Amino acid sequence: MKVVICGAGQVGYGIAERLASERNDVSVIDTSPSLVQAIRDNLDARGFVGHGAQPDVLAEAGAEQADMIIAVTLHDEVNMVACQVAHSLFNVPTKIARIRAQSYLRPHWQDLFSTDNMPIDVIISPELEVGEMVLRRIALPGAMDAVRFADDTIVMVAIECREDCPVVNTPLEQLTELFPDLNATVVGIWRADKLFVPSSGDQMVPGDVAYVVAERGQVRRTLGLFGHEEPEAARIVIVGGGNIGLYVAKQMEKRNLGARIRVIEANHDRAVAISDELKRTIVLHGSGLDQVILDEADISESDLLVALTNDDKVNILASVMAKRLGCRGNLTLLNNADYQGFTHTLGIDAFINPRSVTISRVLQHVRRGRIRAVHSIQNGLAEVIEAEALETSPLVGKPLRELDLPENLRIGAIYRNGEYVRPNGMTKIKAKDRVVIFAAANAVRHVEQLFRVSLEFF
């Protein structure tokens, strides 16, 4: 596949890194010579210095032969125009744009991005994507990660195995025997900075992070079996009243989730503006690093602090301070992947990486075959993929134990006729089933082949 990426920032670089590693033909455009040089030096991709919306720059990057353009610069307008130029002048089939300003996305203007106006096939709003991720994490205390698949009937959760975890040091096949009615499957394990797909004889040890695919209605029971029975947060403090913080607070009010919410915002004008938009949320003007403000927000009586500012260091320090002052848990937004390795040491319970969330959304549309959803794991070391099985798929019609599947791939769940199916060795996948698969990075191509239409596959 030939892909042109406009924007070489964290998201653009991450997408280019992933696609180039899979031997796609990748070209990256950015106005920053240093960012473009980093692409040239570190990736098997071409870099072009220039404006991503200008026809001559797009032409130089190979837009005439491109299968897809992904516009993820810092400016919405550049992303939109880049897609328009790619469509009008180069007839690029698939156009993806990151758009942050919510005014463009209001239902009243839903025809703006139609084929007859400004043709964009996929719009990615990082604030909405991250905001929804935050809401899912709040709803599942004890989970380090949580993503829904198959019309919200299947959930992948990442669970830390602590010293008191009841299911450590027990072979996975034995867990199946102990809990035969538990609709959950361990599909991946992160141990000592390495990720692997376990076999039935493997067992979890303290310090592991287990990736579990479960029926939505059994996620809480699954968390409980791993020793995580934390109650839902009733008192929440949000540090940062930007687009994400405001979205989370508004959605919690709209969905009547019952939690008491307080928002701390450092900018006075912004604090006043969001206080006018929120009905039942108290907005405090001040710094999330000011102990007086945290005390005013009743941090010592709070169940959860959610740090959502644009500054990773503020988010980390606010989370640490909150714990020291008596807050029972925290959830931290971290843009810089370098910080993620020592979050546990600092006492950060869970974090969200906006870059990973956006990249996962893009990959959903890059993957070949009937791919419905993609979630990137551990900075691209693995992916959880939801795909639809076709009549021509080699998966269809044979018991799973007879399929020659690679060891670094595990089928976690099947969605059939609106219901969850827990896979075992005798399970047969049927056409139109939606299959949730955990695949290490080097097995992703194999997954694509399993779900491609017959002409492509053969």
Short mmCIF file of C-alpha atoms in Angstrom, two decimals:
data_model
loop_
_atom_site.label_atom_id
_atom_site.label_comp_id
_atom_site.label_asym_id
_atom_site.label_seq_id
_atom_site.Cartn_x
_atom_site.Cartn_y
_atom_site.Cartn_z
CA MET A 1 0.00 0.00 0.00
CA LYS A 2 1.24 3.48 -0.84
CA VAL A 3 0.41 6.03 1.86
CA VAL A 4 1.07 9.77 2.08
CA ILE A 5 1.12 11.18 5.62
CA CYS A 6 0.83 14.92 6.20
CA GLY A 7 2.36 15.78 9.57
CA ALA A 8 5.48 14.31 11.17
CA GLY A 9 4.63 15.01 14.80
CA GLN A 10 4.09 12.31 17.41
CA VAL A 11 1.00 10.86 15.71
CA GLY A 12 2.32 11.16 12.14
CA TYR A 13 5.66 9.66 13.11
CA GLY A 14 3.95 6.81 14.98
CA ILE A 15 1.74 5.96 12.01
CA ALA A 16 4.70 6.14 9.61
CA GLU A 17 6.78 3.93 11.91
CA ARG A 18 4.07 1.28 12.05
CA LEU A 19 3.29 1.28 8.35
CA ALA A 20 6.92 1.38 7.25
CA SER A 21 7.76 -1.58 9.50
CA GLU A 22 5.08 -3.53 7.63
CA ARG A 23 6.78 -2.72 4.31
CA ASN A 24 4.23 -0.24 3.05
CA ASP A 25 5.42 2.56 0.75
CA VAL A 26 5.27 5.58 3.06
CA SER A 27 5.88 9.26 2.32
CA VAL A 28 5.73 11.90 5.06
CA ILE A 29 5.31 15.65 4.56
CA ASP A 30 6.00 18.33 7.17
CA THR A 31 7.07 21.97 7.23
CA SER A 32 9.71 21.22 9.90
CA PRO A 33 13.06 20.16 8.40
CA SER A 34 14.13 18.57 11.70
CA LEU A 35 11.00 16.38 11.91
CA VAL A 36 11.40 15.32 8.30
CA GLN A 37 15.07 14.52 8.89
CA ALA A 38 14.05 12.29 11.82
CA ILE A 39 11.76 10.38 9.46
CA ARG A 40 14.58 9.94 6.94
CA ASP A 41 17.13 8.92 9.57
CA ASN A 42 15.04 6.47 11.57
CA LEU A 43 12.37 4.99 9.31
CA ASP A 44 12.18 3.19 6.01
CA ALA A 45 10.11 6.05 4.64
CA ARG A 46 10.59 9.09 2.44
CA GLY A 47 10.42 12.57 3.95
CA PHE A 48 9.46 15.81 2.21
CA VAL A 49 9.77 19.33 3.59
CA GLY A 50 6.79 21.40 2.57
CA HIS A 51 3.17 22.27 3.12
CA GLY A 52 0.97 19.18 3.09
CA ALA A 53 -1.94 20.95 1.40
CA GLN A 54 0.03 22.27 -1.57
CA PRO A 55 -0.42 20.34 -4.84
CA ASP A 56 3.24 20.38 -5.88
CA VAL A 57 4.36 18.99 -2.51
CA LEU A 58 1.70 16.26 -2.62
CA ALA A 59 2.73 15.41 -6.17
CA GLU A 60 6.39 15.15 -5.16
CA ALA A 61 5.38 12.81 -2.31
CA GLY A 62 3.65 10.51 -4.80
CA ALA A 63 -0.01 11.41 -4.30
CA GLU A 64 -0.84 10.39 -7.87
CA GLN A 65 -0.15 6.73 -7.02
CA ALA A 66 -1.28 6.87 -3.38
CA ASP A 67 -3.93 4.53 -2.01
CA MET A 68 -4.46 6.69 1.05
CA ILE A 69 -3.69 10.10 2.51
CA ILE A 70 -3.57 10.57 6.28
CA ALA A 71 -3.59 14.25 7.31
CA VAL A 72 -2.58 14.66 10.95
CA THR A 73 -0.88 18.05 11.10
CA LEU A 74 -1.54 20.36 14.04
CA HIS A 75 -3.96 22.45 11.98
CA ASP A 76 -7.47 21.26 11.11
CA GLU A 77 -7.69 23.51 8.08
CA VAL A 78 -4.46 22.14 6.59
CA ASN A 79 -5.73 18.58 7.11
CA MET A 80 -9.04 19.36 5.41
CA VAL A 81 -7.48 21.12 2.44
CA ALA A 82 -4.89 18.35 2.02
CA CYS A 83 -7.72 15.82 1.70
CA GLN A 84 -9.59 18.07 -0.73
CA VAL A 85 -6.53 18.53 -2.95
CA ALA A 86 -5.74 14.80 -2.78
CA HIS A 87 -9.29 14.08 -3.96
CA SER A 88 -9.70 16.78 -6.60
CA LEU A 89 -6.29 16.63 -8.22
CA PHE A 90 -4.95 13.15 -7.52
CA ASN A 91 -8.10 11.05 -7.00
CA VAL A 92 -6.71 9.42 -3.84
CA PRO A 93 -9.23 6.70 -2.87
CA THR A 94 -9.11 6.99 0.94
CA LYS A 95 -8.73 10.24 2.85
CA ILE A 96 -8.31 10.41 6.63
CA ALA A 97 -8.11 13.70 8.56
CA ARG A 98 -7.57 14.59 12.19
CA ILE A 99 -9.95 17.39 13.16
CA ARG A 100 -9.86 18.82 16.65
CA ALA A 101 -12.21 21.84 16.55
CA GLN A 102 -15.62 20.61 17.63
CA SER A 103 -17.39 23.35 15.66
CA TYR A 104 -16.62 21.44 12.46
CA LEU A 105 -18.16 18.28 13.87
CA ARG A 106 -21.53 19.53 15.04
CA PRO A 107 -24.50 17.57 13.63
CA HIS A 108 -25.83 20.77 12.05
CA TRP A 109 -22.87 20.75 9.63
CA GLN A 110 -22.74 17.00 9.00
CA ASP A 111 -22.83 17.44 5.20
CA LEU A 112 -19.62 19.46 5.20
CA PHE A 113 -17.41 16.41 4.66
CA SER A 114 -19.60 14.68 2.08
CA THR A 115 -18.24 13.72 -1.35
CA ASP A 116 -19.94 16.73 -2.96
CA ASN A 117 -18.40 19.22 -0.57
CA MET A 118 -15.12 18.43 1.23
CA PRO A 119 -14.57 14.70 0.68
CA ILE A 120 -13.06 13.12 3.79
CA ASP A 121 -13.73 9.43 4.32
CA VAL A 122 -12.67 9.18 7.97
CA ILE A 123 -12.61 11.97 10.53
CA ILE A 124 -10.64 11.45 13.70
CA SER A 125 -11.30 13.71 16.68
CA PRO A 126 -8.59 13.00 19.29
CA GLU A 127 -10.47 14.83 22.02
CA LEU A 128 -13.58 12.71 21.56
CA GLU A 129 -11.60 9.47 21.20
CA VAL A 130 -9.53 10.15 24.32
CA GLY A 131 -12.55 11.45 26.22
CA GLU A 132 -14.45 8.22 25.55
CA MET A 133 -11.40 6.22 26.63
CA VAL A 134 -11.31 8.16 29.91
CA LEU A 135 -15.00 7.47 30.49
CA ARG A 136 -14.47 3.75 29.90
CA ARG A 137 -11.61 3.67 32.37
CA ILE A 138 -13.67 5.50 34.99
CA ALA A 139 -16.47 2.96 34.50
CA LEU A 140 -14.07 0.02 35.05
CA PRO A 141 -11.96 0.74 38.13
CA GLY A 142 -9.08 -1.69 38.42
CA ALA A 143 -8.51 -1.97 34.67
CA MET A 144 -5.30 -0.49 33.28
CA ASP A 145 -6.78 -0.43 29.78
CA ALA A 146 -10.27 -1.09 28.42
CA VAL A 147 -11.57 -1.19 24.86
CA ARG A 148 -14.94 -2.34 23.57
CA PHE A 149 -15.58 -4.39 20.44
CA ALA A 150 -18.49 -5.98 18.57
CA ASP A 151 -21.22 -3.45 19.30
CA ASP A 152 -20.01 -3.11 22.91
CA THR A 153 -20.66 -6.77 23.74
CA ILE A 154 -16.97 -7.70 24.05
CA VAL A 155 -14.34 -5.89 26.11
CA MET A 156 -10.58 -6.19 26.20
CA VAL A 157 -9.16 -5.23 29.60
CA ALA A 158 -5.60 -5.01 30.82
CA ILE A 159 -5.30 -6.16 34.45
CA GLU A 160 -2.30 -5.88 36.76
CA CYS A 161 -1.48 -9.08 38.64
CA ARG A 162 -0.50 -7.98 42.14
CA GLU A 163 1.05 -10.08 44.91
CA ASP A 164 -2.41 -10.84 46.28
CA CYS A 165 -3.89 -11.77 42.88
CA PRO A 166 -5.83 -15.04 43.43
CA VAL A 167 -5.14 -16.44 39.96
CA VAL A 168 -1.34 -16.12 39.76
CA ASN A 169 0.83 -19.24 39.55
CA THR A 170 -2.06 -21.22 38.09
CA PRO A 171 -1.88 -22.68 34.54
CA LEU A 172 -4.42 -21.03 32.24
CA GLU A 173 -5.97 -24.38 31.33
CA GLN A 174 -6.64 -24.97 35.02
CA LEU A 175 -8.37 -21.59 35.30
CA THR A 176 -10.71 -22.68 32.53
CA GLU A 177 -11.57 -25.80 34.53
CA LEU A 178 -12.07 -23.82 37.75
CA PHE A 179 -14.35 -21.23 36.11
CA PRO A 180 -16.07 -23.00 33.20
CA ASP A 181 -18.88 -20.43 33.05
CA LEU A 182 -16.54 -17.41 32.94
CA ASN A 183 -16.72 -15.88 29.49
CA ALA A 184 -13.18 -14.52 29.45
CA THR A 185 -9.90 -15.51 27.78
CA VAL A 186 -6.35 -14.43 28.63
CA VAL A 187 -4.86 -13.53 25.24
CA GLY A 188 -1.64 -11.70 26.12
CA ILE A 189 0.79 -11.16 28.99
CA TRP A 190 3.23 -8.27 29.54
CA ARG A 191 6.12 -9.42 31.71
CA ALA A 192 9.50 -7.80 32.37
CA ASP A 193 9.08 -5.39 29.45
CA LYS A 194 8.19 -8.18 27.04
CA LEU A 195 4.84 -9.08 25.52
CA PHE A 196 3.86 -12.63 24.61
CA VAL A 197 0.82 -14.71 23.69
CA PRO A 198 0.44 -17.41 26.37
CA SER A 199 -0.28 -21.08 25.79
CA SER A 200 -2.68 -23.12 27.94
CA GLY A 201 0.20 -24.32 30.12
CA ASP A 202 1.50 -20.84 30.92
CA GLN A 203 0.68 -19.11 34.17
CA MET A 204 0.69 -15.53 35.37
CA VAL A 205 3.06 -14.26 38.05
CA PRO A 206 2.96 -11.15 40.26
CA GLY A 207 3.92 -8.05 38.31
CA ASP A 208 2.37 -9.28 35.05
CA VAL A 209 -0.19 -7.31 33.11
CA ALA A 210 -2.75 -9.70 31.67
CA TYR A 211 -4.74 -8.80 28.55
CA VAL A 212 -8.15 -10.44 28.83
CA VAL A 213 -10.97 -10.53 26.27
CA ALA A 214 -14.32 -10.96 28.00
CA GLU A 215 -18.04 -10.70 27.55
CA ARG A 216 -19.04 -7.22 28.66
CA GLY A 217 -21.37 -8.48 31.37
CA GLN A 218 -18.56 -10.51 32.95
CA VAL A 219 -15.83 -7.88 33.03
CA ARG A 220 -16.42 -6.93 36.66
CA ARG A 221 -16.40 -10.58 37.71
CA THR A 222 -13.15 -11.04 35.77
CA LEU A 223 -11.57 -8.07 37.51
CA GLY A 224 -12.72 -9.50 40.85
CA LEU A 225 -11.08 -12.85 40.12
CA PHE A 226 -7.82 -10.99 39.57
CA GLY A 227 -8.22 -9.29 42.94
CA HIS A 228 -9.51 -5.97 41.62
CA GLU A 229 -12.81 -5.23 43.32
CA GLU A 230 -12.44 -1.47 43.48
CA PRO A 231 -15.82 0.31 43.65
CA GLU A 232 -16.80 2.89 41.07
CA ALA A 233 -15.57 6.38 41.86
CA ALA A 234 -18.23 8.52 43.55
CA ARG A 235 -16.03 11.61 43.96
CA ILE A 236 -13.86 12.62 41.01
CA VAL A 237 -11.46 15.54 40.60
CA ILE A 238 -10.47 16.45 37.03
CA VAL A 239 -7.30 18.51 36.62
CA GLY A 240 -7.50 20.35 33.30
CA GLY A 241 -10.62 21.92 31.85
CA GLY A 242 -9.51 21.77 28.21
CA ASN A 243 -11.46 20.03 25.47
CA ILE A 244 -10.96 16.56 26.94
CA GLY A 245 -11.67 17.55 30.54
CA LEU A 246 -14.80 19.46 29.54
CA TYR A 247 -16.01 16.59 27.37
CA VAL A 248 -15.58 14.06 30.18
CA ALA A 249 -17.39 16.27 32.71
CA LYS A 250 -20.25 17.05 30.31
CA GLN A 251 -20.72 13.41 29.37
CA MET A 252 -20.78 12.33 33.00
CA GLU A 253 -23.49 14.90 33.64
CA LYS A 254 -25.40 13.92 30.51
CA ARG A 255 -25.27 10.19 31.30
CA ASN A 256 -26.31 10.77 34.91
CA LEU A 257 -23.48 8.62 36.22
CA GLY A 258 -24.02 9.90 39.73
CA ALA A 259 -20.44 10.85 40.59
CA ARG A 260 -19.69 14.20 42.19
CA ILE A 261 -17.25 15.99 39.90
CA ARG A 262 -14.91 18.92 40.45
CA VAL A 263 -12.75 20.46 37.73
CA ILE A 264 -9.55 22.42 38.37
CA GLU A 265 -8.56 24.79 35.54
CA ALA A 266 -5.49 27.05 35.60
CA ASN A 267 -6.74 29.62 33.06
CA HIS A 268 -9.24 32.04 34.57
CA ASP A 269 -11.18 32.80 31.38
CA ARG A 270 -11.39 29.12 30.51
CA ALA A 271 -12.57 28.28 34.03
CA VAL A 272 -15.37 30.84 33.72
CA ALA A 273 -16.34 29.56 30.26
CA ILE A 274 -16.60 25.90 31.23
CA SER A 275 -18.44 26.71 34.45
CA ASP A 276 -21.17 28.21 32.27
CA GLU A 277 -21.40 24.98 30.25
CA LEU A 278 -21.51 22.60 33.22
CA LYS A 279 -24.62 22.32 35.35
CA ARG A 280 -23.76 20.14 38.34
CA THR A 281 -19.96 20.30 38.29
CA ILE A 282 -17.97 22.65 40.52
CA VAL A 283 -15.17 24.45 38.64
CA LEU A 284 -12.19 25.75 40.60
CA HIS A 285 -9.71 28.26 39.19
CA GLY A 286 -6.13 27.36 40.08
CA SER A 287 -3.28 24.95 39.55
CA GLY A 288 -3.60 21.21 40.00
CA LEU A 289 -0.19 21.41 41.70
CA ASP A 290 -1.42 23.83 44.37
CA GLN A 291 -2.17 21.92 47.57
CA VAL A 292 -4.60 24.63 48.69
CA ILE A 293 -6.65 24.15 45.53
CA LEU A 294 -6.50 20.38 45.86
CA ASP A 295 -7.70 20.66 49.45
CA GLU A 296 -10.50 22.95 48.30
CA ALA A 297 -11.50 20.22 45.85
CA ASP A 298 -11.67 17.77 48.80
CA ILE A 299 -8.91 15.64 47.34
CA SER A 300 -8.46 13.68 50.57
CA GLU A 301 -12.08 12.49 50.32
CA SER A 302 -11.96 11.78 46.58
CA ASP A 303 -11.95 8.38 44.92
CA LEU A 304 -10.19 9.38 41.71
CA LEU A 305 -8.07 12.18 40.28
CA VAL A 306 -8.05 12.39 36.49
CA ALA A 307 -5.18 14.53 35.16
CA LEU A 308 -6.00 15.80 31.65
CA THR A 309 -3.87 18.89 31.06
CA ASN A 310 -1.65 19.31 27.99
CA ASP A 311 1.47 19.11 30.16
CA ASP A 312 2.66 15.59 31.02
CA LYS A 313 4.74 16.82 33.95
CA VAL A 314 1.76 18.60 35.50
CA ASN A 315 -0.35 15.47 35.03
CA ILE A 316 2.28 13.25 36.67
CA LEU A 317 2.93 15.57 39.63
CA ALA A 318 -0.78 16.23 40.20
CA SER A 319 -1.43 12.47 40.25
CA VAL A 320 1.40 11.86 42.71
CA MET A 321 0.31 14.74 44.97
CA ALA A 322 -3.29 13.55 44.96
CA LYS A 323 -2.26 10.10 46.17
CA ARG A 324 -0.08 11.62 48.90
CA LEU A 325 -2.98 13.78 50.04
CA GLY A 326 -5.34 10.82 50.41
CA CYS A 327 -7.00 10.38 47.02
CA ARG A 328 -7.61 6.67 46.47
CA GLY A 329 -6.75 6.44 42.77
CA ASN A 330 -5.56 8.32 39.71
CA LEU A 331 -5.74 8.24 35.94
CA THR A 332 -3.16 10.22 34.01
CA LEU A 333 -2.93 11.53 30.45
CA LEU A 334 0.59 11.02 29.07
CA ASN A 335 1.67 12.11 25.60
CA ASN A 336 5.35 11.25 25.99
CA ALA A 337 5.94 7.51 25.72
CA ASP A 338 9.25 7.90 27.59
CA TYR A 339 7.35 8.64 30.80
CA GLN A 340 5.18 5.54 30.63
CA GLY A 341 7.86 3.13 31.79
CA PHE A 342 8.06 4.44 35.34
CA THR A 343 4.42 5.36 36.04
CA HIS A 344 3.98 2.38 38.36
CA THR A 345 7.04 3.40 40.41
CA LEU A 346 5.54 6.84 40.94
CA GLY A 347 2.21 5.47 42.11
CA ILE A 348 0.22 6.18 38.96
CA ASP A 349 -2.53 3.58 38.71
CA ALA A 350 -3.34 3.93 35.02
CA PHE A 351 -2.52 6.21 32.12
CA ILE A 352 -3.88 7.03 28.68
CA ASN A 353 -1.66 7.77 25.69
CA PRO A 354 -3.54 10.02 23.21
CA ARG A 355 -1.03 9.15 20.49
CA SER A 356 -1.80 5.45 20.85
CA VAL A 357 -5.54 6.10 20.80
CA THR A 358 -5.30 8.12 17.57
CA ILE A 359 -2.95 5.64 15.89
CA SER A 360 -5.31 2.77 16.75
CA ARG A 361 -8.16 4.65 15.10
CA VAL A 362 -6.12 5.22 11.94
CA LEU A 363 -4.95 1.60 11.76
CA GLN A 364 -8.56 0.46 11.72
CA HIS A 365 -8.83 1.95 8.23
CA VAL A 366 -5.34 1.03 7.05
CA ARG A 367 -5.65 -2.68 7.72
CA ARG A 368 -6.65 -4.77 4.70
CA GLY A 369 -9.61 -7.12 4.85
CA ARG A 370 -12.87 -6.83 6.77
CA ILE A 371 -11.32 -5.10 9.76
CA ARG A 372 -13.85 -3.35 12.00
CA ALA A 373 -11.69 -2.13 14.88
CA VAL A 374 -8.06 -2.01 15.97
CA HIS A 375 -6.46 -1.20 19.32
CA SER A 376 -2.70 -0.85 19.63
CA ILE A 377 -1.01 -2.46 22.66
CA GLN A 378 2.24 -1.41 24.35
CA ASN A 379 3.28 1.15 21.74
CA GLY A 380 2.65 -1.17 18.82
CA LEU A 381 4.04 -4.46 20.12
CA ALA A 382 0.64 -6.04 19.53
CA GLU A 383 -2.86 -5.23 18.31
CA VAL A 384 -6.32 -6.33 19.31
CA ILE A 385 -8.27 -6.62 16.06
CA GLU A 386 -11.97 -7.16 15.38
CA ALA A 387 -12.56 -8.63 11.91
CA GLU A 388 -15.45 -10.15 10.00
CA ALA A 389 -15.00 -13.66 8.61
CA LEU A 390 -15.95 -14.21 4.97
CA GLU A 391 -17.00 -17.45 3.26
CA THR A 392 -13.55 -17.62 1.66
CA SER A 393 -11.62 -17.22 4.91
CA PRO A 394 -9.48 -20.27 5.83
CA LEU A 395 -10.80 -19.83 9.38
CA VAL A 396 -14.36 -20.78 8.41
CA GLY A 397 -15.70 -24.29 8.87
CA LYS A 398 -12.84 -26.00 10.72
CA PRO A 399 -12.43 -26.53 14.48
CA LEU A 400 -9.94 -24.01 15.85
CA ARG A 401 -7.60 -26.82 17.00
CA GLU A 402 -7.20 -27.92 13.38
CA LEU A 403 -6.22 -24.48 12.11
CA ASP A 404 -2.56 -23.79 11.51
CA LEU A 405 -2.43 -20.48 13.36
CA PRO A 406 0.87 -18.87 14.42
CA GLU A 407 1.83 -19.00 18.10
CA ASN A 408 1.85 -15.21 18.40
CA LEU A 409 -1.85 -14.94 17.65
CA ARG A 410 -4.81 -15.80 19.90
CA ILE A 411 -8.54 -15.72 19.19
CA GLY A 412 -10.16 -14.11 22.22
CA ALA A 413 -13.87 -14.07 21.39
CA ILE A 414 -16.44 -14.50 18.62
CA TYR A 415 -19.50 -12.32 18.05
CA ARG A 416 -22.27 -14.26 16.31
CA ASN A 417 -25.85 -13.10 15.70
CA GLY A 418 -25.57 -10.47 18.41
CA GLU A 419 -24.16 -12.82 21.05
CA TYR A 420 -20.78 -13.58 22.60
CA VAL A 421 -19.20 -16.97 21.88
CA ARG A 422 -16.25 -18.14 23.96
CA PRO A 423 -13.81 -19.99 21.67
CA ASN A 424 -12.35 -23.40 22.45
CA GLY A 425 -10.58 -26.05 20.41
CA MET A 426 -13.84 -27.42 18.98
CA THR A 427 -15.33 -24.06 18.03
CA LYS A 428 -15.95 -23.51 14.33
CA ILE A 429 -15.99 -19.98 12.96
CA LYS A 430 -18.87 -19.26 10.60
CA ALA A 431 -19.14 -16.76 7.77
CA LYS A 432 -20.13 -13.27 9.03
CA ASP A 433 -18.82 -14.01 12.52
CA ARG A 434 -16.89 -11.10 14.01
CA VAL A 435 -13.71 -12.37 15.59
CA VAL A 436 -11.65 -10.52 18.23
CA ILE A 437 -7.99 -11.47 17.92
CA PHE A 438 -4.90 -10.56 19.92
CA ALA A 439 -1.92 -10.50 17.54
CA ALA A 440 1.72 -9.67 18.13
CA ALA A 441 3.07 -7.11 15.67
CA ASN A 442 4.69 -9.73 13.46
CA ALA A 443 1.38 -11.61 13.15
CA VAL A 444 -0.76 -8.68 12.00
CA ARG A 445 -0.14 -9.39 8.32
CA HIS A 446 -1.32 -12.96 8.87
CA VAL A 447 -4.55 -11.64 10.42
CA GLU A 448 -5.10 -9.39 7.40
CA GLN A 449 -4.72 -12.36 5.07
CA LEU A 450 -7.19 -14.42 7.08
CA PHE A 451 -9.90 -11.81 6.57
CA ARG A 452 -9.25 -10.58 3.04
CA VAL A 453 -11.76 -11.15 0.25
CA SER A 454 -11.08 -14.08 -2.04
CA LEU A 455 -9.62 -12.23 -5.03
CA GLU A 456 -7.05 -10.53 -2.79
CA PHE A 457 -6.39 -13.62 -0.72
CA PHE A 458 -5.68 -15.92 -3.61
#
